[in-house]
Amino acid sequence: MASTVYDIARAASVSTTTVLRALWDKDDIKPETKERILKLAAEMNYRPNLVARSLTLGSSHFVGMLVTPSVTTTYASSIGLVVRTVRKAGYGTLCYTTDGRPDSERMCLEQLASARVAGAIVIPEADTKNVPIYQEMADSGMKLVVAHSCIDGLNVPQVVGDNYQVTYLSARYLLSLGHTNIVYLAIPQDCLLGRERARGFRDALQEAGIPVSPASIVTCGNSEEAGRKALTALLQRKKAPTAIIARHDSVALGVMRAAFAAGLSIPDDLSLIGNSDIPVADLLRVPLTSIRHPAEEVARTAITKLVSMLGGAKIELDITKLGVELIKRASCAPAKE
Amino acid sequence: MASTVYDIARAASVSTTTVLRALWDKDDIKPETKERILKLAAEMNYRPNLVARSLTLGSSHFVGMLVTPSVTTTYASSIGLVVRTVRKAGYGTLCYTTDGRPDSERMCLEQLASARVAGAIVIPEADTKNVPIYQEMADSGMKLVVAHSCIDGLNVPQVVGDNYQVTYLSARYLLSLGHTNIVYLAIPQDCLLGRERARGFRDALQEAGIPVSPASIVTCGNSEEAGRKALTALLQRKKAPTAIIARHDSVALGVMRAAFAAGLSIPDDLSLIGNSDIPVADLLRVPLTSIRHPAEEVARTAITKLVSMLGGAKIELDITKLGVELIKRASCAPAKE
DNA sequence: ATGAAAGCGCTAACAT
DNA sequence: ATGTTAGCGCTTTCAT
């Protein structure tokens, strides 16, 4: 099968050390010997066994990547980015996605630990219930960086868009259009990210002198289906909202579907703002106003941090927030009357 | 750091062999001993070192996955599916995406070989120029399965939607609407998949008695940008087409953009059919008629094949074609006059 | 029921 | 400039 350094050594009638010296292009080896060995290695189709190398070196040349299924599509480009960037740094990427089951996240992390990955980038659900597991892994020496999300109290570097601004900018814009009955389809507030979003929403309303009723923050799942159901429920209210801020574009798509199904016009009857600015946002039946995150910069920053951690650098265990931007499109209009 | 079987052996004052017997739940060990060891292992936070295990066993418990960047988004769900399915079979997934550079594909494959993956699922560009590399890898013993694409002459199992039907169904439908000036924005025909598509297109036209001019098959890149440019060029023709079949939805989106930019209406001035039926197709400004592939079934089939190959089974080296379906939406209308 | 020893392929410290 | 040797952590065969 695959040839080994030992095979080459035998074929060249030298020791394995000499073979290594040739392969690693050292200079304490006679040029002719080197050449002869290199030629032999090529002929014998030698490919270093990274498994053995990892064992010897004590750490694999892989970094792990853990992505939650509900965001897989959103961050597909991040996956590619991570894969390619870490490859430049000499690492392969071990990908895991959880299937959403409670301890699936734990199993994936244990796998990564077992595989002795050098480090890992994780894109968890904002309201993951597995914070202790992450912390445990980090404490046991795994280099961890959280991207596109942030987890309260987790003592590792985290890189994320500014979630306070997500709702603050959205709400401000809707207020400037004259809306007062705005509902925010929210991330649960039992996690930092959820609280940041809620705070941005509340602050904007309060600054405008609009009282924030609990009914204006409706916790919602992170899917089209959840958005659909949420709007359907909202339309039952005696005073249905005139504007919606959806926690994510996919939720906004669900809202759109439900609105159309109910015979409502967007933006005439309902203004709508999403979040994350999916690529087709401007080609939708009603082009969707959304918050654009610097997704690439987030990924890049996270990877940079990870790579320098791998290099042994001490990194600030803080949360890096990158600016977001409101992209105005046709899904919002001035409030009527 | 991480504890080893040896650490446990010492702590329990037994041999490593006995520790292994406990960990693997063998029965030639005294129950109390087993229990004691297991307790110790848990306390010491033992996690088997998969790197070492792989070296001993001669093969890693990973399967590779190689995805071309231009299809990363389309097949993001497939990535998740692969990751989760192979995990159930006891394997981790080593993800690589090429950065499109010519020998990037080769490097990724070499990495996979070096990592001694048990096998790999690849989603290549239809017109990849690296067929020999794939073949070489397969010949050197790597279990390979191609998914969502098929490569001419590559002697490994391949699983893909029926690409002949993609264009055949599309063209038939447009013909039934009365269109005769149809342009197919084509995959290059220097690959099997490209030829299948072209054949489906030609057959449909010929069956309808419409002559197929070379001008009706326009080779096109696989991106929005390529679609935009292609339509812009087509609009210069003295007899611009009344209907377009795009090789992929992303190309169709580009066509849409260009059409709108030129002040054309879809479907009044131009009928449009995409391919792959992206999730938002029905929420677009003009809901897009498209061909739906059984993406999940393709992935599942590919994985099943790979897993049974890993188990040592001999698999037919054929191309498995799964049925596709035309999803009619508002982007097509009867030809005028 | 338990242990000793060798080996997977590579690397690095230590000779010569 | 080249070789010897030991070891990474696990598994497995062969004792006892």
PDB file of C-alpha atoms in Angstrom, chain A residues 83-245:
ATOM      1  CA  VAL A  83     -11.564  25.615   5.718  1.00  0.00           C
ATOM      2  CA  ARG A  84      -9.478  27.575   3.278  1.00  0.00           C
ATOM      3  CA  THR A  85      -7.931  29.956   5.769  1.00  0.00           C
ATOM      4  CA  VAL A  86      -6.818  27.331   8.230  1.00  0.00           C
ATOM      5  CA  ARG A  87      -5.446  25.303   5.370  1.00  0.00           C
ATOM      6  CA  LYS A  88      -3.130  28.157   4.573  1.00  0.00           C
ATOM      7  CA  ALA A  89      -1.985  27.994   8.168  1.00  0.00           C
ATOM      8  CA  GLY A  90      -1.249  24.318   7.648  1.00  0.00           C
ATOM      9  CA  TYR A  91      -4.327  22.823   9.212  1.00  0.00           C
ATOM     10  CA  GLY A  92      -7.124  20.622   8.006  1.00  0.00           C
ATOM     11  CA  THR A  93     -10.665  21.140   9.150  1.00  0.00           C
ATOM     12  CA  LEU A  94     -12.685  18.591  10.993  1.00  0.00           C
ATOM     13  CA  CYS A  95     -16.317  19.536  10.504  1.00  0.00           C
ATOM     14  CA  TYR A  96     -19.112  18.638  12.811  1.00  0.00           C
ATOM     15  CA  THR A  97     -22.662  19.779  12.748  1.00  0.00           C
ATOM     16  CA  THR A  98     -24.952  18.922  15.572  1.00  0.00           C
ATOM     17  CA  ASP A  99     -28.279  17.377  14.761  1.00  0.00           C
ATOM     18  CA  GLY A 100     -29.907  19.636  17.325  1.00  0.00           C
ATOM     19  CA  ARG A 101     -30.396  16.875  19.869  1.00  0.00           C
ATOM     20  CA  PRO A 102     -29.459  18.017  23.372  1.00  0.00           C
ATOM     21  CA  ASP A 103     -26.237  16.133  23.909  1.00  0.00           C
ATOM     22  CA  SER A 104     -25.282  16.003  20.289  1.00  0.00           C
ATOM     23  CA  GLU A 105     -23.242  19.130  20.888  1.00  0.00           C
ATOM     24  CA  ARG A 106     -21.399  17.416  23.711  1.00  0.00           C
ATOM     25  CA  MET A 107     -20.687  14.350  21.588  1.00  0.00           C
ATOM     26  CA  CYS A 108     -19.260  16.450  18.809  1.00  0.00           C
ATOM     27  CA  LEU A 109     -17.020  18.298  21.197  1.00  0.00           C
ATOM     28  CA  GLU A 110     -15.853  15.057  22.759  1.00  0.00           C
ATOM     29  CA  GLN A 111     -15.061  13.743  19.313  1.00  0.00           C
ATOM     30  CA  LEU A 112     -13.017  16.822  18.633  1.00  0.00           C
ATOM     31  CA  ALA A 113     -11.200  16.390  21.908  1.00  0.00           C
ATOM     32  CA  SER A 114     -10.617  12.734  21.165  1.00  0.00           C
ATOM     33  CA  ALA A 115      -9.281  13.587  17.769  1.00  0.00           C
ATOM     34  CA  ARG A 116      -6.841  15.858  19.576  1.00  0.00           C
ATOM     35  CA  VAL A 117      -7.588  18.785  17.323  1.00  0.00           C
ATOM     36  CA  ALA A 118      -5.271  21.707  17.811  1.00  0.00           C
ATOM     37  CA  GLY A 119      -8.211  24.017  18.302  1.00  0.00           C
ATOM     38  CA  ALA A 120     -11.745  24.681  17.171  1.00  0.00           C
ATOM     39  CA  ILE A 121     -14.044  27.324  15.851  1.00  0.00           C
ATOM     40  CA  VAL A 122     -17.633  26.954  16.913  1.00  0.00           C
ATOM     41  CA  ILE A 123     -20.772  28.590  15.608  1.00  0.00           C
ATOM     42  CA  PRO A 124     -23.307  27.694  18.259  1.00  0.00           C
ATOM     43  CA  GLU A 125     -26.950  28.536  18.643  1.00  0.00           C
ATOM     44  CA  ALA A 126     -27.165  31.774  20.616  1.00  0.00           C
ATOM     45  CA  ASP A 127     -29.207  30.097  23.311  1.00  0.00           C
ATOM     46  CA  THR A 128     -27.263  26.871  23.502  1.00  0.00           C
ATOM     47  CA  LYS A 129     -27.746  25.050  26.744  1.00  0.00           C
ATOM     48  CA  ASN A 130     -24.261  23.605  26.635  1.00  0.00           C
ATOM     49  CA  VAL A 131     -22.166  26.448  27.963  1.00  0.00           C
ATOM     50  CA  PRO A 132     -20.597  24.272  30.674  1.00  0.00           C
ATOM     51  CA  ILE A 133     -19.412  21.801  28.074  1.00  0.00           C
ATOM     52  CA  TYR A 134     -17.719  24.491  26.065  1.00  0.00           C
ATOM     53  CA  GLN A 135     -16.113  25.871  29.178  1.00  0.00           C
ATOM     54  CA  GLU A 136     -14.984  22.434  30.244  1.00  0.00           C
ATOM     55  CA  MET A 137     -13.365  21.866  26.882  1.00  0.00           C
ATOM     56  CA  ALA A 138     -11.674  25.237  26.966  1.00  0.00           C
ATOM     57  CA  ASP A 139     -10.431  24.601  30.486  1.00  0.00           C
ATOM     58  CA  SER A 140      -9.037  21.246  29.517  1.00  0.00           C
ATOM     59  CA  GLY A 141      -6.812  23.021  27.058  1.00  0.00           C
ATOM     60  CA  MET A 142      -8.717  23.062  23.803  1.00  0.00           C
ATOM     61  CA  LYS A 143      -8.207  26.331  21.973  1.00  0.00           C
ATOM     62  CA  LEU A 144     -11.702  27.548  21.299  1.00  0.00           C
ATOM     63  CA  VAL A 145     -13.057  30.556  19.461  1.00  0.00           C
ATOM     64  CA  VAL A 146     -16.724  31.353  19.075  1.00  0.00           C
ATOM     65  CA  ALA A 147     -17.790  32.944  15.813  1.00  0.00           C
ATOM     66  CA  HIS A 148     -21.057  34.499  14.665  1.00  0.00           C
ATOM     67  CA  SER A 149     -22.528  34.105  18.082  1.00  0.00           C
ATOM     68  CA  CYS A 150     -21.646  34.797  21.652  1.00  0.00           C
ATOM     69  CA  ILE A 151     -22.172  32.819  24.750  1.00  0.00           C
ATOM     70  CA  ASP A 152     -22.599  34.425  28.113  1.00  0.00           C
ATOM     71  CA  GLY A 153     -19.890  33.707  30.587  1.00  0.00           C
ATOM     72  CA  LEU A 154     -17.901  31.517  28.281  1.00  0.00           C
ATOM     73  CA  ASN A 155     -14.324  32.388  28.852  1.00  0.00           C
ATOM     74  CA  VAL A 156     -13.003  32.206  25.310  1.00  0.00           C
ATOM     75  CA  PRO A 157     -12.572  34.756  22.541  1.00  0.00           C
ATOM     76  CA  GLN A 158     -15.809  35.404  20.716  1.00  0.00           C
ATOM     77  CA  VAL A 159     -16.350  37.291  17.496  1.00  0.00           C
ATOM     78  CA  VAL A 160     -19.749  38.499  16.471  1.00  0.00           C
ATOM     79  CA  GLY A 161     -21.668  41.304  14.821  1.00  0.00           C
ATOM     80  CA  ASP A 162     -22.910  44.017  17.142  1.00  0.00           C
ATOM     81  CA  ASN A 163     -26.237  42.586  18.201  1.00  0.00           C
ATOM     82  CA  TYR A 164     -27.322  45.592  20.157  1.00  0.00           C
ATOM     83  CA  GLN A 165     -27.121  47.577  16.950  1.00  0.00           C
ATOM     84  CA  VAL A 166     -29.121  44.962  15.042  1.00  0.00           C
ATOM     85  CA  THR A 167     -32.331  45.797  16.829  1.00  0.00           C
ATOM     86  CA  TYR A 168     -31.426  49.359  17.688  1.00  0.00           C
ATOM     87  CA  LEU A 169     -30.893  50.339  14.063  1.00  0.00           C
ATOM     88  CA  SER A 170     -33.942  48.392  12.926  1.00  0.00           C
ATOM     89  CA  ALA A 171     -36.228  49.922  15.500  1.00  0.00           C
ATOM     90  CA  ARG A 172     -34.898  53.426  14.971  1.00  0.00           C
ATOM     91  CA  TYR A 173     -35.575  53.177  11.289  1.00  0.00           C
ATOM     92  CA  LEU A 174     -39.115  51.929  11.782  1.00  0.00           C
ATOM     93  CA  LEU A 175     -39.744  54.669  14.330  1.00  0.00           C
ATOM     94  CA  SER A 176     -38.473  57.234  11.875  1.00  0.00           C
ATOM     95  CA  LEU A 177     -41.091  55.948   9.466  1.00  0.00           C
ATOM     96  CA  GLY A 178     -43.734  56.660  12.065  1.00  0.00           C
ATOM     97  CA  HIS A 179     -44.374  53.157  13.324  1.00  0.00           C
ATOM     98  CA  THR A 180     -45.259  52.807  16.970  1.00  0.00           C
ATOM     99  CA  ASN A 181     -46.762  49.352  17.091  1.00  0.00           C
ATOM    100  CA  ILE A 182     -43.621  47.347  16.371  1.00  0.00           C
ATOM    101  CA  VAL A 183     -43.102  43.732  17.294  1.00  0.00           C
ATOM    102  CA  TYR A 184     -39.695  42.174  17.600  1.00  0.00           C
ATOM    103  CA  LEU A 185     -39.634  38.425  16.933  1.00  0.00           C
ATOM    104  CA  ALA A 186     -36.953  37.720  19.434  1.00  0.00           C
ATOM    105  CA  ILE A 187     -34.118  35.436  20.336  1.00  0.00           C
ATOM    106  CA  PRO A 188     -34.855  34.044  23.801  1.00  0.00           C
ATOM    107  CA  GLN A 189     -33.490  36.351  26.460  1.00  0.00           C
ATOM    108  CA  ASP A 190     -31.868  33.654  28.515  1.00  0.00           C
ATOM    109  CA  CYS A 191     -28.671  34.233  26.625  1.00  0.00           C
ATOM    110  CA  LEU A 192     -26.409  37.223  26.238  1.00  0.00           C
ATOM    111  CA  LEU A 193     -27.081  37.669  22.578  1.00  0.00           C
ATOM    112  CA  GLY A 194     -30.811  37.581  23.168  1.00  0.00           C
ATOM    113  CA  ARG A 195     -30.527  40.204  25.884  1.00  0.00           C
ATOM    114  CA  GLU A 196     -28.371  42.470  23.723  1.00  0.00           C
ATOM    115  CA  ARG A 197     -30.943  42.358  20.987  1.00  0.00           C
ATOM    116  CA  ALA A 198     -33.787  43.052  23.364  1.00  0.00           C
ATOM    117  CA  ARG A 199     -31.878  45.928  24.903  1.00  0.00           C
ATOM    118  CA  GLY A 200     -31.250  47.540  21.534  1.00  0.00           C
ATOM    119  CA  PHE A 201     -34.918  47.279  20.730  1.00  0.00           C
ATOM    120  CA  ARG A 202     -36.023  48.714  24.051  1.00  0.00           C
ATOM    121  CA  ASP A 203     -33.531  51.553  24.021  1.00  0.00           C
ATOM    122  CA  ALA A 204     -34.636  52.694  20.593  1.00  0.00           C
ATOM    123  CA  LEU A 205     -38.265  52.745  21.612  1.00  0.00           C
ATOM    124  CA  GLN A 206     -37.589  54.452  24.887  1.00  0.00           C
ATOM    125  CA  GLU A 207     -35.460  57.124  23.274  1.00  0.00           C
ATOM    126  CA  ALA A 208     -38.440  57.817  21.050  1.00  0.00           C
ATOM    127  CA  GLY A 209     -40.695  57.996  24.053  1.00  0.00           C
ATOM    128  CA  ILE A 210     -42.617  54.900  23.086  1.00  0.00           C
ATOM    129  CA  PRO A 211     -43.471  52.604  25.983  1.00  0.00           C
ATOM    130  CA  VAL A 212     -42.194  49.093  25.540  1.00  0.00           C
ATOM    131  CA  SER A 213     -44.912  46.616  26.343  1.00  0.00           C
ATOM    132  CA  PRO A 214     -43.944  42.979  26.942  1.00  0.00           C
ATOM    133  CA  ALA A 215     -46.240  42.096  24.069  1.00  0.00           C
ATOM    134  CA  SER A 216     -43.896  43.834  21.671  1.00  0.00           C
ATOM    135  CA  ILE A 217     -41.138  41.312  22.264  1.00  0.00           C
ATOM    136  CA  VAL A 218     -42.232  37.887  21.118  1.00  0.00           C
ATOM    137  CA  THR A 219     -39.812  35.028  21.492  1.00  0.00           C
ATOM    138  CA  CYS A 220     -39.557  33.088  18.270  1.00  0.00           C
ATOM    139  CA  GLY A 221     -37.720  30.081  16.876  1.00  0.00           C
ATOM    140  CA  ASN A 222     -35.080  30.501  14.221  1.00  0.00           C
ATOM    141  CA  SER A 223     -36.844  29.186  11.127  1.00  0.00           C
ATOM    142  CA  GLU A 224     -39.226  30.140   8.383  1.00  0.00           C
ATOM    143  CA  GLU A 225     -41.863  27.999   9.979  1.00  0.00           C
ATOM    144  CA  ALA A 226     -41.481  29.801  13.293  1.00  0.00           C
ATOM    145  CA  GLY A 227     -41.821  33.147  11.554  1.00  0.00           C
ATOM    146  CA  ARG A 228     -44.923  32.021   9.733  1.00  0.00           C
ATOM    147  CA  LYS A 229     -46.593  30.880  12.904  1.00  0.00           C
ATOM    148  CA  ALA A 230     -45.564  33.958  14.822  1.00  0.00           C
ATOM    149  CA  LEU A 231     -47.146  36.344  12.353  1.00  0.00           C
ATOM    150  CA  THR A 232     -50.272  34.258  12.106  1.00  0.00           C
ATOM    151  CA  ALA A 233     -50.620  34.574  15.873  1.00  0.00           C
ATOM    152  CA  LEU A 234     -49.883  38.299  15.830  1.00  0.00           C
ATOM    153  CA  LEU A 235     -52.604  38.908  13.288  1.00  0.00           C
ATOM    154  CA  GLN A 236     -55.124  37.681  15.854  1.00  0.00           C
ATOM    155  CA  ARG A 237     -54.350  40.586  18.131  1.00  0.00           C
ATOM    156  CA  LYS A 238     -56.922  43.347  18.327  1.00  0.00           C
ATOM    157  CA  LYS A 239     -54.179  45.807  17.490  1.00  0.00           C
ATOM    158  CA  ALA A 240     -51.939  43.901  15.116  1.00  0.00           C
ATOM    159  CA  PRO A 241     -48.458  45.382  14.703  1.00  0.00           C
ATOM    160  CA  THR A 242     -47.694  47.565  11.711  1.00  0.00           C
ATOM    161  CA  ALA A 243     -44.051  46.594  11.665  1.00  0.00           C
ATOM    162  CA  ILE A 244     -42.015  43.505  12.419  1.00  0.00           C
ATOM    163  CA  ILE A 245     -38.363  43.079  13.263  1.00  0.00           C
TER     164      ILE A 245
END
